[in-house]
């Protein structure tokens, strides 16, 4: 029998899982508050998916347009999220993001500047004013590097290329985490009072995705297994503009900054089509003609914004419809043209990494040619349900922040709101964890038998004689999700997906990883399958429950927003018999002051009448 | 499309050898795609590091036909059909397994660098910097930490002087701090002594392999060397210091 005392063990007050923006910011906060902190990540430090974020970080600094304020940001966010956001979270986010951005500058981040030397801000979809603090189009890299360089001097434990397998509980509270070093395949035990999940989303369950390999829904799945509630899982955001060609880069993101800087979407006849897709609700705030849109771009404050900058769900659905109706580009997307809109020099300056990416990967010069783009699975609005202020889940001692938590973005996320989300809620999770760790309650104990059974489960794929190839099972899942749980959904497809996922669960439970445990990609893949399947099932089942179209969730068989569904969230949790349960839960009424802001006209808000 | 031959180094720190794989390659593929296909179909346990597949995270560094490159940014149509493609791990760092090396030394170097120390904010609570002044540090901050520059640096690669020289990656990290308009820390004595700026003999190999096209040598290392020279080797300053014993 395995002797638990022989497993390498670390002790912490709090262990953060995931070292993207949210995890790093959470760990910095915990450490600054005097907690003995550990941070574990599946990749090397600084490689997390946050590096891919291009456009910027949303914060109402008002540096470029003084009319901006937290209230306008809050209103934009609620409207973007189709009023399903947790009101308090959207409030905290809008109020605190300017401070989080200034703090980054204090830690060495070098944002682009305005003419008078302040942090520059750019336009983005769904944001009324230029609000995104940015560094060209590599803002995510700047943020992660700043946090990383700041963190390495704080003296907390950083465990790289270390994968978390299971949360260990003591009487329902967090007691530890079992993980393994990817490099050696050896197991590692963390004894800890609190865990902050910052593991991102689960986009790798889909074939066309902007997500890196790490996005297998680990946090969501571990929390689910530990008994936590998941929420809003049906809302999976398809970014409207992923690369569609060549096939090897299919899904990789083309920043919304291209549209923010004047890029337009064109159909196969090179005609601008977004004017045909303006939802009634946004009509008063969107330009009616190309001429007006161009005036807006030139800085005319009386003009309204171009329809290319409508929220992501609107643009993604418009592109899908164009393609479905036969007006797409040769490789099944549409054209995104910046070449005819800006001089080559300023394209290279404003969008350096896009220029680089298309030039080197697609052999397309975006200063001369249009890009071919189409929707790609990008972001999970749903995830672990947390308390608005403390970020604690329904499991005591278990916190979540960033993409793996739910509530902030509601039915659809505005671009730029994820980088600010990471910073605001990464920090708040640290504050919440401190209160919990320093609060009453005896230190939890890790149960040896729990550890032993977790280890046994993990080594099954290595020890089996034979079984399905884990890569093939993963590809199979990606096909299922792409086919049945895509950008438009219906009951029959979703039911088919549930059946297919059941079949895949059986395959995944029998996979064989060849070779030894040391840096064995097949074994890693086999272990990731468990998280991918739980996450995929949660999305599918939640999508079945929500019988309306709202935000990123489009049901062909329920093709519009329905008032009664604005009043509920869909909750997923593990039932007593081990199967997945869903239920709808009525939302609390919003605080009157916040409701007044969200529903105010922009004129009333800006005149200070609200 | 067409079948191609790959010679991939397989092994661990204890030793290894090249293994040949024949595999279908489709139009538009990059080397990383082919490696993934080999992994899925022929060598399930092949160890590769990668993340973003878009040249932004710097994880998939390896040596392809003897040149240090990012596998995700290396298009297959760069190579003549019919020629075998040889793939091996970075040479400057110890092998963990197959194409994965132990780059932890680099993370240790970063910790040694004195952190950013900003001047106080202005009276209005703001920091002001001009774009013209931040342009040059922004160039260095594009670094994706792929360590290809560390891999080709003679001092690290051929002379094995990791004890004395921090390497190009951390020279530009030092440059990005030293040239940061808000920073107040003085790292020049450390650049000379602890980080070994004198060991770089400006062969520009690092600049050549940088996937982000950072002018590592000309814009980063040479200006740092100049600052060291101005401080420590200026004959007039030396005389004054000697006379006034400062």
CSV table of N, CA and C in Angstrom, one decimal, chain A residues 17-100:
chain,number,residue,atom,x,y,z
A,17,UNK,N,-4.0,27.9,-7.6
A,17,UNK,CA,-3.8,27.0,-8.8
A,17,UNK,C,-4.1,27.7,-10.1
A,18,UNK,N,-3.0,27.9,-10.8
A,18,UNK,CA,-3.1,28.7,-12.1
A,18,UNK,C,-2.3,29.9,-11.9
A,19,UNK,N,-1.4,30.2,-12.9
A,19,UNK,CA,-0.5,31.4,-12.8
A,19,UNK,C,-0.7,32.3,-14.0
A,20,UNK,N,-1.9,32.4,-14.4
A,20,UNK,CA,-2.2,33.5,-15.4
A,20,UNK,C,-2.4,34.8,-14.6
A,21,UNK,N,-3.1,35.7,-15.2
A,21,UNK,CA,-3.3,37.0,-14.5
A,21,UNK,C,-4.0,36.9,-13.1
A,22,UNK,N,-5.1,36.1,-13.1
A,22,UNK,CA,-5.8,36.0,-11.8
A,22,UNK,C,-5.0,35.3,-10.8
A,23,UNK,N,-4.4,34.2,-11.1
A,23,UNK,CA,-3.6,33.5,-10.1
A,23,UNK,C,-2.4,34.3,-9.6
A,24,UNK,N,-1.7,34.9,-10.5
A,24,UNK,CA,-0.6,35.7,-10.0
A,24,UNK,C,-1.0,36.9,-9.1
A,25,UNK,N,-2.1,37.5,-9.6
A,25,UNK,CA,-2.6,38.7,-8.8
A,25,UNK,C,-3.1,38.2,-7.4
A,26,UNK,N,-3.7,37.0,-7.4
A,26,UNK,CA,-4.2,36.5,-6.1
A,26,UNK,C,-3.0,36.1,-5.2
A,27,UNK,N,-2.0,35.5,-5.8
A,27,UNK,CA,-0.9,35.0,-5.0
A,27,UNK,C,-0.1,36.2,-4.4
A,28,UNK,N,0.0,37.3,-5.2
A,28,UNK,CA,0.7,38.5,-4.7
A,28,UNK,C,-0.1,39.1,-3.6
A,29,UNK,N,-1.4,39.1,-3.7
A,29,UNK,CA,-2.3,39.6,-2.6
A,29,UNK,C,-2.1,38.8,-1.3
A,30,UNK,N,-2.2,37.5,-1.5
A,30,UNK,CA,-2.1,36.6,-0.3
A,30,UNK,C,-0.8,36.8,0.4
A,31,UNK,N,0.3,36.9,-0.4
A,31,UNK,CA,1.6,37.0,0.2
A,31,UNK,C,1.8,38.4,0.8
A,32,UNK,N,1.2,39.4,0.2
A,32,UNK,CA,1.3,40.7,0.8
A,32,UNK,C,0.6,40.8,2.1
A,33,UNK,N,-0.4,40.0,2.3
A,33,UNK,CA,-1.2,39.9,3.5
A,33,UNK,C,-0.6,39.0,4.6
A,34,UNK,N,0.6,38.5,4.3
A,34,UNK,CA,1.2,37.7,5.3
A,34,UNK,C,0.9,36.2,5.3
A,35,UNK,N,0.1,35.8,4.3
A,35,UNK,CA,-0.2,34.4,4.3
A,35,UNK,C,1.0,33.6,3.6
A,36,UNK,N,1.2,32.4,4.2
A,36,UNK,CA,2.2,31.5,3.6
A,36,UNK,C,1.5,31.0,2.3
A,37,UNK,N,2.1,31.4,1.2
A,37,UNK,CA,1.4,31.2,-0.1
A,37,UNK,C,2.1,30.3,-1.1
A,38,UNK,N,1.4,29.5,-1.8
A,38,UNK,CA,2.0,28.7,-2.9
A,38,UNK,C,1.2,28.9,-4.2
A,39,UNK,N,1.9,28.8,-5.3
A,39,UNK,CA,1.3,29.1,-6.6
A,39,UNK,C,1.7,27.9,-7.5
A,40,UNK,N,0.8,27.2,-8.0
A,40,UNK,CA,1.2,26.1,-8.9
A,40,UNK,C,0.6,26.3,-10.3
A,41,UNK,N,1.3,25.9,-11.3
A,41,UNK,CA,0.8,26.0,-12.7
A,41,UNK,C,1.3,24.9,-13.6
A,42,UNK,N,0.5,24.6,-14.6
A,42,UNK,CA,0.8,23.4,-15.5
A,42,UNK,C,1.9,23.7,-16.4
A,43,UNK,N,2.1,25.0,-16.8
A,43,UNK,CA,3.2,25.4,-17.7
A,43,UNK,C,4.3,26.0,-16.9
A,44,UNK,N,5.3,26.5,-17.7
A,44,UNK,CA,6.3,27.4,-17.1
A,44,UNK,C,5.7,28.7,-16.7
A,45,UNK,N,6.2,29.4,-15.7
A,45,UNK,CA,5.7,30.6,-15.3
A,45,UNK,C,5.8,31.6,-16.4
A,46,UNK,N,4.7,32.4,-16.6
A,46,UNK,CA,4.7,33.4,-17.7
A,46,UNK,C,4.2,32.9,-19.0
A,47,UNK,N,3.7,31.7,-19.1
A,47,UNK,CA,3.2,31.2,-20.4
A,47,UNK,C,1.7,31.0,-20.4
A,48,UNK,N,1.0,31.4,-19.3
A,48,UNK,CA,-0.4,31.1,-19.3
A,48,UNK,C,-1.1,31.9,-20.4
A,49,UNK,N,-2.4,31.5,-20.6
A,49,UNK,CA,-3.1,32.0,-21.7
A,49,UNK,C,-3.3,33.5,-21.7
A,50,UNK,N,-3.1,34.1,-20.5
A,50,UNK,CA,-3.2,35.6,-20.4
A,50,UNK,C,-2.2,36.2,-21.4
A,51,UNK,N,-1.1,35.6,-21.7
A,51,UNK,CA,-0.2,36.2,-22.7
A,51,UNK,C,-0.8,36.5,-24.0
A,52,UNK,N,-1.9,35.7,-24.3
A,52,UNK,CA,-2.5,35.9,-25.6
A,52,UNK,C,-3.4,37.1,-25.7
A,53,UNK,N,-3.8,37.6,-24.6
A,53,UNK,CA,-4.8,38.7,-24.6
A,53,UNK,C,-4.1,39.9,-25.3
A,54,UNK,N,-4.9,40.5,-26.2
A,54,UNK,CA,-4.2,41.4,-27.1
A,54,UNK,C,-4.7,42.9,-26.9
A,55,UNK,N,-6.0,43.0,-26.8
A,55,UNK,CA,-6.6,44.4,-27.0
A,55,UNK,C,-6.3,45.3,-25.9
A,56,UNK,N,-6.5,44.9,-24.6
A,56,UNK,CA,-6.3,45.8,-23.5
A,56,UNK,C,-7.0,45.5,-22.3
A,57,UNK,N,-6.9,46.3,-21.3
A,57,UNK,CA,-7.5,46.1,-20.0
A,57,UNK,C,-8.5,47.3,-19.8
A,58,UNK,N,-9.8,46.9,-19.6
A,58,UNK,CA,-10.8,47.9,-19.5
A,58,UNK,C,-10.8,48.6,-18.1
A,59,UNK,N,-10.7,49.9,-18.1
A,59,UNK,CA,-10.8,50.6,-16.8
A,59,UNK,C,-11.2,52.1,-17.1
A,60,UNK,N,-12.2,52.5,-16.4
A,60,UNK,CA,-12.7,53.9,-16.7
A,60,UNK,C,-11.7,54.9,-16.1
A,61,UNK,N,-10.6,55.1,-16.7
A,61,UNK,CA,-9.6,56.1,-16.2
A,61,UNK,C,-10.0,57.4,-16.7
A,62,UNK,N,-10.7,57.5,-17.8
A,62,UNK,CA,-11.1,58.7,-18.4
A,62,UNK,C,-10.0,59.5,-19.0
A,63,UNK,N,-8.9,58.9,-19.4
A,63,UNK,CA,-7.7,59.6,-19.9
A,63,UNK,C,-7.9,60.1,-21.3
A,64,UNK,N,-8.7,59.4,-22.1
A,64,UNK,CA,-8.9,59.8,-23.5
A,64,UNK,C,-10.2,60.5,-23.7
A,65,UNK,N,-11.2,60.1,-23.0
A,65,UNK,CA,-12.5,60.8,-23.0
A,65,UNK,C,-13.0,61.0,-21.5
A,66,UNK,N,-13.1,62.2,-21.2
A,66,UNK,CA,-13.4,62.5,-19.7
A,66,UNK,C,-14.8,62.1,-19.3
A,67,UNK,N,-15.6,61.9,-20.3
A,67,UNK,CA,-17.0,61.5,-20.0
A,67,UNK,C,-17.1,60.1,-19.4
A,68,UNK,N,-16.0,59.4,-19.5
A,68,UNK,CA,-16.1,58.0,-18.9
A,68,UNK,C,-16.1,58.0,-17.4
A,69,UNK,N,-16.7,57.0,-16.8
A,69,UNK,CA,-16.7,56.9,-15.4
A,69,UNK,C,-17.1,55.4,-15.0
A,70,UNK,N,-16.9,55.1,-13.8
A,70,UNK,CA,-17.2,53.7,-13.4
A,70,UNK,C,-18.7,53.3,-13.7
A,71,UNK,N,-19.5,54.4,-13.6
A,71,UNK,CA,-21.0,54.1,-13.8
A,71,UNK,C,-21.2,53.7,-15.3
A,72,UNK,N,-20.6,54.4,-16.2
A,72,UNK,CA,-20.8,54.1,-17.6
A,72,UNK,C,-20.2,52.7,-17.9
A,73,UNK,N,-19.0,52.4,-17.3
A,73,UNK,CA,-18.4,51.1,-17.5
A,73,UNK,C,-19.4,50.0,-16.9
A,74,UNK,N,-19.9,50.3,-15.8
A,74,UNK,CA,-20.9,49.3,-15.2
A,74,UNK,C,-22.1,49.1,-16.1
A,75,UNK,N,-22.6,50.2,-16.6
A,75,UNK,CA,-23.8,50.2,-17.5
A,75,UNK,C,-23.5,49.4,-18.7
A,76,UNK,N,-22.3,49.7,-19.3
A,76,UNK,CA,-21.9,48.9,-20.5
A,76,UNK,C,-21.8,47.4,-20.2
A,77,UNK,N,-21.2,47.1,-19.1
A,77,UNK,CA,-21.0,45.7,-18.7
A,77,UNK,C,-22.3,45.0,-18.5
A,78,UNK,N,-23.3,45.6,-17.8
A,78,UNK,CA,-24.6,45.0,-17.6
A,78,UNK,C,-25.3,44.7,-18.9
A,79,UNK,N,-25.2,45.8,-19.8
A,79,UNK,CA,-25.9,45.6,-21.0
A,79,UNK,C,-25.3,44.6,-21.9
A,80,UNK,N,-24.0,44.5,-21.9
A,80,UNK,CA,-23.2,43.5,-22.7
A,80,UNK,C,-23.6,42.1,-22.1
A,81,UNK,N,-23.7,42.0,-20.8
A,81,UNK,CA,-24.0,40.7,-20.2
A,81,UNK,C,-25.5,40.4,-20.2
A,82,UNK,N,-26.3,41.2,-20.8
A,82,UNK,CA,-27.7,41.0,-21.0
A,82,UNK,C,-28.4,40.9,-19.6
A,83,UNK,N,-27.9,41.6,-18.7
A,83,UNK,CA,-28.4,41.8,-17.3
A,83,UNK,C,-28.4,40.5,-16.5
A,84,UNK,N,-27.6,39.5,-16.9
A,84,UNK,CA,-27.5,38.3,-16.1
A,84,UNK,C,-26.2,38.4,-15.2
A,85,UNK,N,-25.4,39.4,-15.3
A,85,UNK,CA,-24.2,39.6,-14.5
A,85,UNK,C,-24.7,39.6,-13.0
A,86,UNK,N,-23.8,39.2,-12.1
A,86,UNK,CA,-24.1,39.5,-10.7
A,86,UNK,C,-23.8,41.0,-10.5
A,87,UNK,N,-24.8,41.7,-10.1
A,87,UNK,CA,-24.8,43.1,-10.0
A,87,UNK,C,-23.6,43.6,-9.2
A,88,UNK,N,-23.4,43.0,-8.1
A,88,UNK,CA,-22.4,43.5,-7.2
A,88,UNK,C,-21.0,43.3,-7.8
A,89,UNK,N,-20.8,42.1,-8.5
A,89,UNK,CA,-19.5,41.9,-9.1
A,89,UNK,C,-19.2,42.9,-10.2
A,90,UNK,N,-20.2,43.2,-11.0
A,90,UNK,CA,-20.0,44.2,-12.0
A,90,UNK,C,-19.7,45.5,-11.5
A,91,UNK,N,-20.3,45.8,-10.3
A,91,UNK,CA,-20.0,47.1,-9.6
A,91,UNK,C,-18.6,47.1,-9.1
A,92,UNK,N,-18.2,46.1,-8.4
A,92,UNK,CA,-16.8,46.0,-7.9
A,92,UNK,C,-15.8,46.2,-9.0
A,93,UNK,N,-16.1,45.5,-10.1
A,93,UNK,CA,-15.2,45.5,-11.2
A,93,UNK,C,-15.0,46.9,-11.8
A,94,UNK,N,-16.2,47.5,-12.0
A,94,UNK,CA,-16.1,48.8,-12.7
A,94,UNK,C,-15.4,49.9,-11.7
A,95,UNK,N,-15.7,49.7,-10.5
A,95,UNK,CA,-15.2,50.7,-9.5
A,95,UNK,C,-13.7,50.5,-9.3
A,96,UNK,N,-13.2,49.2,-9.2
A,96,UNK,CA,-11.8,49.0,-8.8
A,96,UNK,C,-10.8,48.9,-10.0
A,97,UNK,N,-11.3,48.6,-11.2
A,97,UNK,CA,-10.3,48.4,-12.2
A,97,UNK,C,-9.3,49.6,-12.5
A,98,UNK,N,-9.7,50.8,-12.4
A,98,UNK,CA,-8.7,51.9,-12.6
A,98,UNK,C,-7.6,51.8,-11.6
A,99,UNK,N,-7.9,51.5,-10.3
A,99,UNK,CA,-6.8,51.3,-9.3
A,99,UNK,C,-5.9,50.1,-9.6
A,100,UNK,N,-6.5,49.1,-10.1
A,100,UNK,CA,-5.7,47.9,-10.5
A,100,UNK,C,-4.7,48.2,-11.6
